[in-house]
Coordinates of C-alpha atoms in Angstrom, one line a residue:
X48 CA -27.1 79.0 -55.7
X49 CA -27.3 76.9 -52.7
X50 CA -24.0 76.3 -50.9
X51 CA -22.9 72.7 -50.3
X52 CA -21.8 72.0 -46.8
X53 CA -18.1 71.7 -46.5
X54 CA -16.7 68.2 -46.8
X55 CA -13.1 67.4 -45.9
X56 CA -11.1 65.9 -48.6
X57 CA -8.6 63.1 -48.2
X58 CA -5.0 64.1 -47.7
X59 CA -2.5 63.4 -50.4
X60 CA -1.4 60.1 -48.8
X61 CA -4.9 58.8 -48.9
X62 CA -5.4 58.7 -45.1
X63 CA -8.5 60.3 -43.8
X64 CA -8.2 63.3 -41.6
X65 CA -8.5 62.8 -37.8
X66 CA -12.1 62.4 -36.8
X67 CA -13.6 64.8 -34.4
X68 CA -14.3 63.6 -30.8
X69 CA -18.0 63.7 -31.5
X70 CA -17.7 61.2 -34.3
X71 CA -15.0 58.9 -32.6
X72 CA -16.7 58.4 -29.3
X73 CA -19.5 56.1 -30.5
X74 CA -16.9 54.0 -32.3
X75 CA -14.8 53.5 -29.1
X76 CA -17.9 52.6 -27.1
X77 CA -18.8 50.0 -29.7
X78 CA -15.3 48.5 -29.7
X79 CA -15.4 48.3 -25.9
X80 CA -18.7 46.5 -26.0
X81 CA -17.3 44.1 -28.6
X82 CA -14.2 43.5 -26.4
X83 CA -16.4 42.7 -23.4
X84 CA -18.4 40.4 -25.5
X85 CA -15.3 38.5 -26.7
X86 CA -13.9 38.3 -23.1
X87 CA -17.3 37.1 -21.9
X88 CA -17.3 34.3 -24.6
X89 CA -13.8 33.3 -23.6
X90 CA -14.7 33.2 -19.9
X91 CA -17.8 31.3 -20.6
X92 CA -15.9 28.8 -22.7
X93 CA -13.3 28.3 -19.9
X94 CA -16.1 27.8 -17.4
X95 CA -17.7 25.2 -19.6
X96 CA -14.3 23.4 -20.0
X97 CA -13.8 23.5 -16.2
X98 CA -17.2 22.1 -15.6
X99 CA -16.6 19.4 -18.2
X100 CA -13.3 18.5 -16.5
X101 CA -14.9 18.4 -13.1
X102 CA -17.7 16.2 -14.4
X103 CA -15.2 13.8 -16.1
X104 CA -13.0 13.7 -13.0
X105 CA -16.0 13.1 -10.8
X106 CA -17.4 10.4 -13.2
X107 CA -14.0 8.8 -13.2
X108 CA -13.7 8.8 -9.4
X109 CA -17.3 7.6 -9.1
X110 CA -16.5 4.8 -11.6
X111 CA -13.5 3.8 -9.5
X112 CA -15.5 3.8 -6.3
X113 CA -18.3 1.8 -7.9
X114 CA -15.9 -0.7 -9.3
X115 CA -14.2 -1.2 -5.9
X116 CA -17.4 -1.4 -3.9
X117 CA -19.3 -3.6 -6.4
X118 CA -16.4 -6.1 -7.0
X119 CA -15.0 -6.5 -3.5
X120 CA -16.2 -9.2 -1.3
X121 CA -17.1 -8.3 2.3
X122 CA -16.0 -10.7 5.1
X123 CA -19.2 -11.6 6.8
X124 CA -19.4 -11.6 10.6
X125 CA -16.0 -10.0 11.2
X126 CA -16.3 -7.5 14.1
X127 CA -13.2 -5.4 14.6
X128 CA -14.8 -3.1 17.2
X129 CA -13.4 -4.6 20.4
X130 CA -11.8 -3.6 23.7
X131 CA -8.3 -3.6 22.2
X132 CA -8.7 -0.2 20.5
X133 CA -7.1 1.6 23.5
X134 CA -3.8 -0.1 22.7
X135 CA -3.0 2.2 19.7
X136 CA -2.5 5.9 19.6
X137 CA -5.3 7.9 18.1
X138 CA -5.0 8.3 14.3
X139 CA -2.9 5.2 13.6
X140 CA -4.1 2.6 11.2
X141 CA -3.2 -1.1 11.5
X142 CA -4.2 -3.6 8.8
X143 CA -3.9 -7.3 8.6
X144 CA -3.2 -8.7 5.1
X145 CA -3.6 -12.4 4.4
X146 CA -3.0 -14.4 1.3
X147 CA -5.2 -17.4 0.8
X148 CA -3.8 -20.9 0.2
X149 CA -1.6 -21.2 -2.8
X150 CA -2.3 -23.7 -5.5
X151 CA 1.3 -24.3 -6.3
X152 CA 2.9 -27.7 -6.9
X153 CA 4.1 -27.9 -3.3
X154 CA 0.8 -27.2 -1.6
X155 CA -0.4 -30.8 -1.0
X156 CA 3.2 -31.8 0.0
X157 CA 3.1 -29.1 2.7
X158 CA -0.3 -30.3 4.0
X159 CA 0.9 -33.9 4.0
X160 CA 4.0 -33.0 6.0
X161 CA 2.2 -30.8 8.5
X162 CA -1.0 -32.8 8.8
X163 CA -3.0 -29.6 8.2
X164 CA -6.0 -30.1 6.0
X165 CA -8.1 -27.0 7.0
X166 CA -7.9 -23.6 5.4
X167 CA -4.7 -21.7 6.2
X168 CA -3.4 -18.2 5.7
X169 CA -0.5 -18.9 3.3
X170 CA 0.8 -15.4 3.7
X171 CA 0.3 -12.9 6.6
X172 CA 1.5 -9.3 6.7
X173 CA 0.9 -6.6 9.3
X174 CA 0.7 -3.1 7.9
X175 CA 1.2 -0.1 10.3
X176 CA 0.5 3.5 9.2
X177 CA 1.5 6.1 11.9
X178 CA -0.8 8.9 12.8
X179 CA 1.4 11.5 11.1
X180 CA 1.2 9.4 7.9
X181 CA 5.0 9.7 7.5
X182 CA 5.4 6.2 6.1
X183 CA 4.1 2.7 5.8
X184 CA 5.6 -0.3 7.7
X185 CA 4.8 -3.7 6.3
X186 CA 5.9 -6.7 8.4
X187 CA 5.7 -10.3 7.2
X188 CA 4.7 -12.9 9.8
X189 CA 6.3 -16.3 9.3
X190 CA 3.5 -18.9 8.9
X191 CA 5.5 -21.5 10.8
X192 CA 6.0 -19.3 13.9
X193 CA 5.1 -21.3 17.0
X194 CA 2.9 -19.1 19.2
X195 CA 0.0 -19.2 21.7
X196 CA -3.2 -19.3 19.6
X197 CA -6.0 -17.7 21.7
X198 CA -8.2 -20.4 23.2
X199 CA -6.5 -23.2 21.3
X200 CA -3.0 -23.6 22.9
X201 CA 0.3 -23.6 21.1
X202 CA 0.2 -23.8 17.3
X203 CA 1.6 -22.3 14.1
X204 CA 0.5 -18.8 13.2
X205 CA -1.2 -20.0 10.0
X206 CA -3.4 -22.5 11.7
X207 CA -5.6 -19.8 13.3
X208 CA -7.6 -19.3 10.2
X209 CA -8.6 -22.9 10.0
X210 CA -9.3 -23.1 13.7
X211 CA -11.4 -20.0 14.2
X212 CA -11.7 -18.1 10.9
X213 CA -10.6 -14.5 10.3
X214 CA -11.7 -13.4 13.8
X215 CA -9.2 -15.8 15.5
X216 CA -6.5 -14.7 13.1
X217 CA -7.1 -11.1 14.1
X218 CA -7.1 -12.0 17.8
X219 CA -3.9 -13.9 17.4
X220 CA -2.0 -10.9 15.8
X221 CA -3.5 -8.4 18.3
X222 CA -2.2 -10.5 21.2
X223 CA 1.2 -11.2 19.6
X224 CA 1.8 -7.5 19.1
X225 CA -0.4 -6.1 21.9
X226 CA -2.1 -3.8 19.4
X227 CA -5.5 -3.3 17.6
X228 CA -6.3 -4.2 14.0
X229 CA -8.5 -1.7 12.2
X230 CA -8.9 -3.4 8.9
X231 CA -8.5 -6.8 7.3
X232 CA -7.9 -7.6 3.6
X233 CA -7.6 -11.1 2.2
X234 CA -6.1 -11.5 -1.3
X235 CA -6.3 -14.6 -3.4
X236 CA -2.8 -15.2 -4.8
X237 CA -4.3 -15.6 -8.3
X238 CA -4.8 -11.8 -8.1
X239 CA -1.0 -11.3 -8.4
X240 CA -1.2 -12.4 -12.0
X241 CA -3.9 -9.8 -13.0
X242 CA -2.4 -7.1 -10.9
X243 CA 1.1 -7.3 -12.4
X244 CA -0.5 -7.4 -15.9
X245 CA -2.6 -4.3 -15.2
X246 CA 0.6 -2.5 -14.1
X247 CA 2.4 -3.6 -17.3
X248 CA 4.8 -5.8 -15.3
X249 CA 7.1 -5.1 -12.4
X250 CA 10.9 -5.3 -12.0
X251 CA 12.8 -6.8 -9.0
X252 CA 16.4 -7.5 -8.1
X253 CA 16.5 -11.3 -7.7
X254 CA 19.5 -12.1 -5.5
X255 CA 19.7 -15.8 -6.4
X256 CA 18.8 -17.8 -9.4
X257 CA 16.3 -20.6 -9.0
X258 CA 13.6 -22.7 -10.7
X259 CA 10.0 -22.8 -9.5
X260 CA 7.6 -25.7 -9.9
X261 CA 7.8 -29.4 -10.1
X262 CA 6.1 -29.6 -13.5
X263 CA 7.1 -27.2 -16.3
X264 CA 9.5 -25.3 -14.0
X265 CA 10.1 -21.6 -14.6
X266 CA 13.6 -20.3 -14.3
X267 CA 14.4 -17.0 -12.6
X268 CA 18.0 -15.8 -13.2
X269 CA 20.0 -13.7 -10.8
X270 CA 19.8 -9.9 -11.3
X271 CA 17.1 -7.6 -12.4
X272 CA 14.1 -9.5 -13.8
X273 CA 10.6 -8.6 -15.1
X274 CA 7.6 -10.3 -13.6
X275 CA 4.2 -10.3 -15.1
X276 CA 1.2 -12.6 -14.9
X277 CA 1.9 -16.2 -14.2
X278 CA 5.7 -15.6 -13.8
X279 CA 4.9 -13.2 -10.8
X280 CA 2.5 -15.8 -9.3
X281 CA 5.0 -18.6 -9.5
X282 CA 7.7 -16.4 -8.0
X283 CA 5.8 -15.6 -4.9
X284 CA 4.6 -19.1 -4.4
X285 CA 7.9 -21.0 -4.6
X286 CA 9.4 -22.4 -1.4
X287 CA 10.8 -25.9 -2.1
X288 CA 13.8 -24.5 -4.1
X289 CA 15.3 -22.9 -1.0
X290 CA 17.2 -24.5 1.9
X291 CA 15.4 -22.1 4.3
X292 CA 12.2 -22.4 2.4
X293 CA 9.8 -20.0 4.1
X294 CA 12.4 -17.3 4.9
X295 CA 13.3 -16.9 1.3
X296 CA 9.7 -17.1 0.1
X297 CA 8.8 -14.3 2.5
X298 CA 11.6 -12.2 1.2
X299 CA 10.6 -12.9 -2.4
X300 CA 7.0 -11.9 -1.6
X301 CA 8.3 -8.7 0.0
X302 CA 10.3 -7.9 -3.2
X303 CA 7.2 -8.3 -5.4
X304 CA 4.9 -6.3 -3.0
X305 CA 7.5 -3.5 -2.9
X306 CA 7.8 -3.6 -6.7
X307 CA 4.0 -3.4 -7.1
X308 CA 3.8 -0.4 -4.7
X309 CA 6.7 1.4 -6.5
X310 CA 5.1 0.8 -9.8
X311 CA 1.7 2.0 -8.7
X312 CA 3.1 5.1 -7.0
X313 CA 5.2 6.0 -10.1
X314 CA 4.3 9.1 -12.1
X315 CA 3.8 6.8 -15.1
X316 CA 0.9 5.1 -13.4
X317 CA -0.6 7.9 -11.4
X318 CA -0.8 10.0 -14.6
X319 CA -2.6 7.2 -16.4
X320 CA -6.3 7.0 -15.4
X321 CA -6.8 3.9 -17.6
X322 CA -4.0 2.0 -15.9
X323 CA -5.3 3.0 -12.4
X324 CA -8.8 1.7 -13.4
X325 CA -7.3 -1.5 -14.8
X326 CA -5.5 -2.1 -11.5
X327 CA -8.6 -1.6 -9.4
X328 CA -10.8 -3.5 -11.8
X329 CA -8.3 -6.4 -12.0
X330 CA -7.6 -6.7 -8.3
X331 CA -10.9 -6.3 -6.5
X332 CA -12.4 -9.6 -7.7
X333 CA -9.6 -11.3 -5.7
X334 CA -10.1 -9.1 -2.7
X335 CA -12.1 -9.8 0.5
X336 CA -12.2 -7.0 3.1
X337 CA -13.9 -6.0 6.3
X338 CA -17.1 -4.0 6.0
X339 CA -15.4 -0.7 6.9
X340 CA -12.8 -0.9 4.2
X341 CA -14.9 0.6 1.4
X342 CA -14.0 3.0 -1.4
X343 CA -14.6 6.1 0.7
X344 CA -12.3 4.9 3.5
X345 CA -9.6 3.9 1.0
X346 CA -9.8 7.3 -0.7
X347 CA -9.5 9.0 2.7
X348 CA -6.3 7.1 3.5
X349 CA -5.0 7.8 0.0
X350 CA -5.5 11.5 0.5
X351 CA -3.8 11.4 3.9
X352 CA -0.8 9.6 2.3
X353 CA -0.5 11.7 -0.9
X354 CA 3.1 12.6 0.0
X355 CA 4.2 9.1 0.7
X356 CA 6.8 7.8 -1.8
X357 CA 8.4 4.4 -2.3
X358 CA 11.3 5.3 0.0
X359 CA 8.8 5.8 2.8
X360 CA 7.6 2.2 2.6
X361 CA 9.5 0.0 5.0
X362 CA 9.3 -3.8 4.7
X363 CA 10.7 -6.3 7.2
X364 CA 10.0 -9.7 8.8
X365 CA 8.7 -10.2 12.3
X366 CA 11.6 -11.1 14.6
X367 CA 12.0 -14.9 14.9
X368 CA 14.3 -17.2 16.8
X369 CA 15.6 -20.7 16.3
X370 CA 14.0 -23.6 14.4
X371 CA 12.6 -26.3 16.7
X372 CA 10.7 -29.6 16.6
X373 CA 7.5 -30.0 18.6
X374 CA 6.7 -33.1 20.6
X375 CA 4.5 -34.2 17.7
X376 CA 7.5 -33.9 15.3
X377 CA 6.5 -30.7 13.6
X378 CA 9.2 -28.3 12.3
X379 CA 8.4 -24.8 13.7
X380 CA 10.1 -21.5 14.3
X381 CA 10.3 -20.1 17.8
X382 CA 9.7 -16.4 18.4
X383 CA 12.5 -14.0 19.5
X384 CA 11.0 -12.8 22.8
X385 CA 13.4 -10.0 23.4
X386 CA 12.9 -8.4 20.0
X387 CA 9.2 -9.0 20.1
X388 CA 9.0 -7.0 23.4
X389 CA 10.9 -4.2 21.7
X390 CA 8.5 -4.4 18.7
X391 CA 5.4 -4.1 20.9
X392 CA 6.8 -1.1 22.7
X393 CA 7.8 0.6 19.4
X394 CA 4.3 0.1 18.1
X395 CA 2.7 1.5 21.2
X396 CA 5.0 4.5 21.4
X397 CA 4.8 5.3 17.6
X398 CA 8.5 4.8 17.3
X399 CA 8.7 2.3 14.4
X400 CA 11.4 4.4 12.8
X401 CA 13.6 3.8 15.9
X402 CA 12.8 0.1 15.7
X403 CA 13.8 -0.1 12.0
X404 CA 17.1 1.7 12.8
X405 CA 17.9 -0.9 15.5
X406 CA 17.1 -3.7 13.1
X407 CA 19.6 -2.2 10.7
X408 CA 22.2 -2.1 13.4
X409 CA 21.7 -5.7 14.2
X410 CA 21.9 -6.8 10.5
X411 CA 25.1 -4.8 10.0
X412 CA 26.6 -6.5 13.0
X413 CA 25.5 -9.9 11.8
X414 CA 27.2 -9.1 8.4
X415 CA 30.4 -8.2 10.3
X416 CA 30.3 -4.5 9.4
X417 CA 30.9 -3.3 12.9
X418 CA 30.3 -4.0 16.6
X419 CA 27.3 -5.3 18.5
X420 CA 24.6 -2.8 19.4
X421 CA 25.4 -2.4 23.1
X422 CA 23.1 -1.8 26.1
X423 CA 23.6 1.9 25.9
X424 CA 22.1 2.0 22.3
X425 CA 19.2 -0.1 23.5
X426 CA 18.7 2.3 26.4
X427 CA 18.8 5.3 24.0
X428 CA 16.0 3.6 22.0
X429 CA 14.0 3.0 25.1
X430 CA 14.4 6.7 26.1
X431 CA 13.2 7.8 22.7
X432 CA 10.1 5.6 23.0
X433 CA 9.4 7.0 26.5
X434 CA 9.3 10.5 25.0
X435 CA 7.3 9.6 22.0
X436 CA 3.8 9.3 23.5
X437 CA 3.4 13.0 24.0
X438 CA 4.8 13.7 20.5
X439 CA 2.5 11.1 19.0
X440 CA -0.4 12.6 20.8
X441 CA 0.4 16.2 19.6
X442 CA 0.9 15.0 16.0
X443 CA -2.3 13.0 15.7
X444 CA -4.4 15.0 13.3
X445 CA -7.0 12.5 12.4
X446 CA -8.9 9.8 14.1
X447 CA -9.7 6.3 12.9

């Protein structure tokens, strides 16, 4: 009788007896191989997802770049490379923003009153970005400011465009501020309508109620109001409703520009790719820029200023003096020579923060809050500016 090999029986509980090392080892090796296989599949899937995300992001950025470069209009014949570049510290960026003639109800009345029939810059803003990218300074220039127009004699600021095109307008601002302009952007006011719509509307604090327009007037109550589309356009155009017409209009324009910037820099917008695309797509058809202001340049500036928030954007109006009447009977605004000198020095010394502090002191005094800024305070400001060139030179991390 042949003996059967011994076979272990199951224990009473039904569990198999422990396997010998010789029988278990192959099972562990197989499990390990299956584990590596699963991990490999997961890593490969993650890699595919990352690649897809990169492709989508790149495609989105390329789409934005293409939209900007294809839709923008380049200002022909504008050469910004001149001998004024030495006037600004390395790394700073100065930009001249101009708004084209409005088509509001008061446009022809203004031309009739001033005798100006040529193209004019209805709005002019000077934008200064320091080398350390610590903030953005946006200065409105009064269009009726009476200044020396290079090669043309005395005239209003906004006549430069009609007399010599964008190049003369640039030369005028460079000489007024003794600085250099790196870029120029011209915006058709009609673009305000599409831009505010793309942002889903903007909110401003309107200090005084008023009506805009001679025909079918729009009413803007005092307090927080929402502007979108045509309501935003009419708000920034209006000047006849105010006793100090252009001053109030400039302030209104500053409010809307600030509201647009705050809305664009908000987390709600920056986390919404479709809204960003809508803003770029809606605005660029109304935008004319110098040849150097392309999508790549804009993206570089945006990266440099990624930490800038709405509180870092400072808006103010170029210092101006008294109203006057020219020998020809034109109503103009005279410049404030003392404050203009301080402004030029502050720009050259990269001390616009000190200049803004001084403006605040002056405004507080004018409002009766406390005493006049004395000569000692002015001397302190001058001393700060004298020290700033070395600091500015050390902090310049990027060239223009």
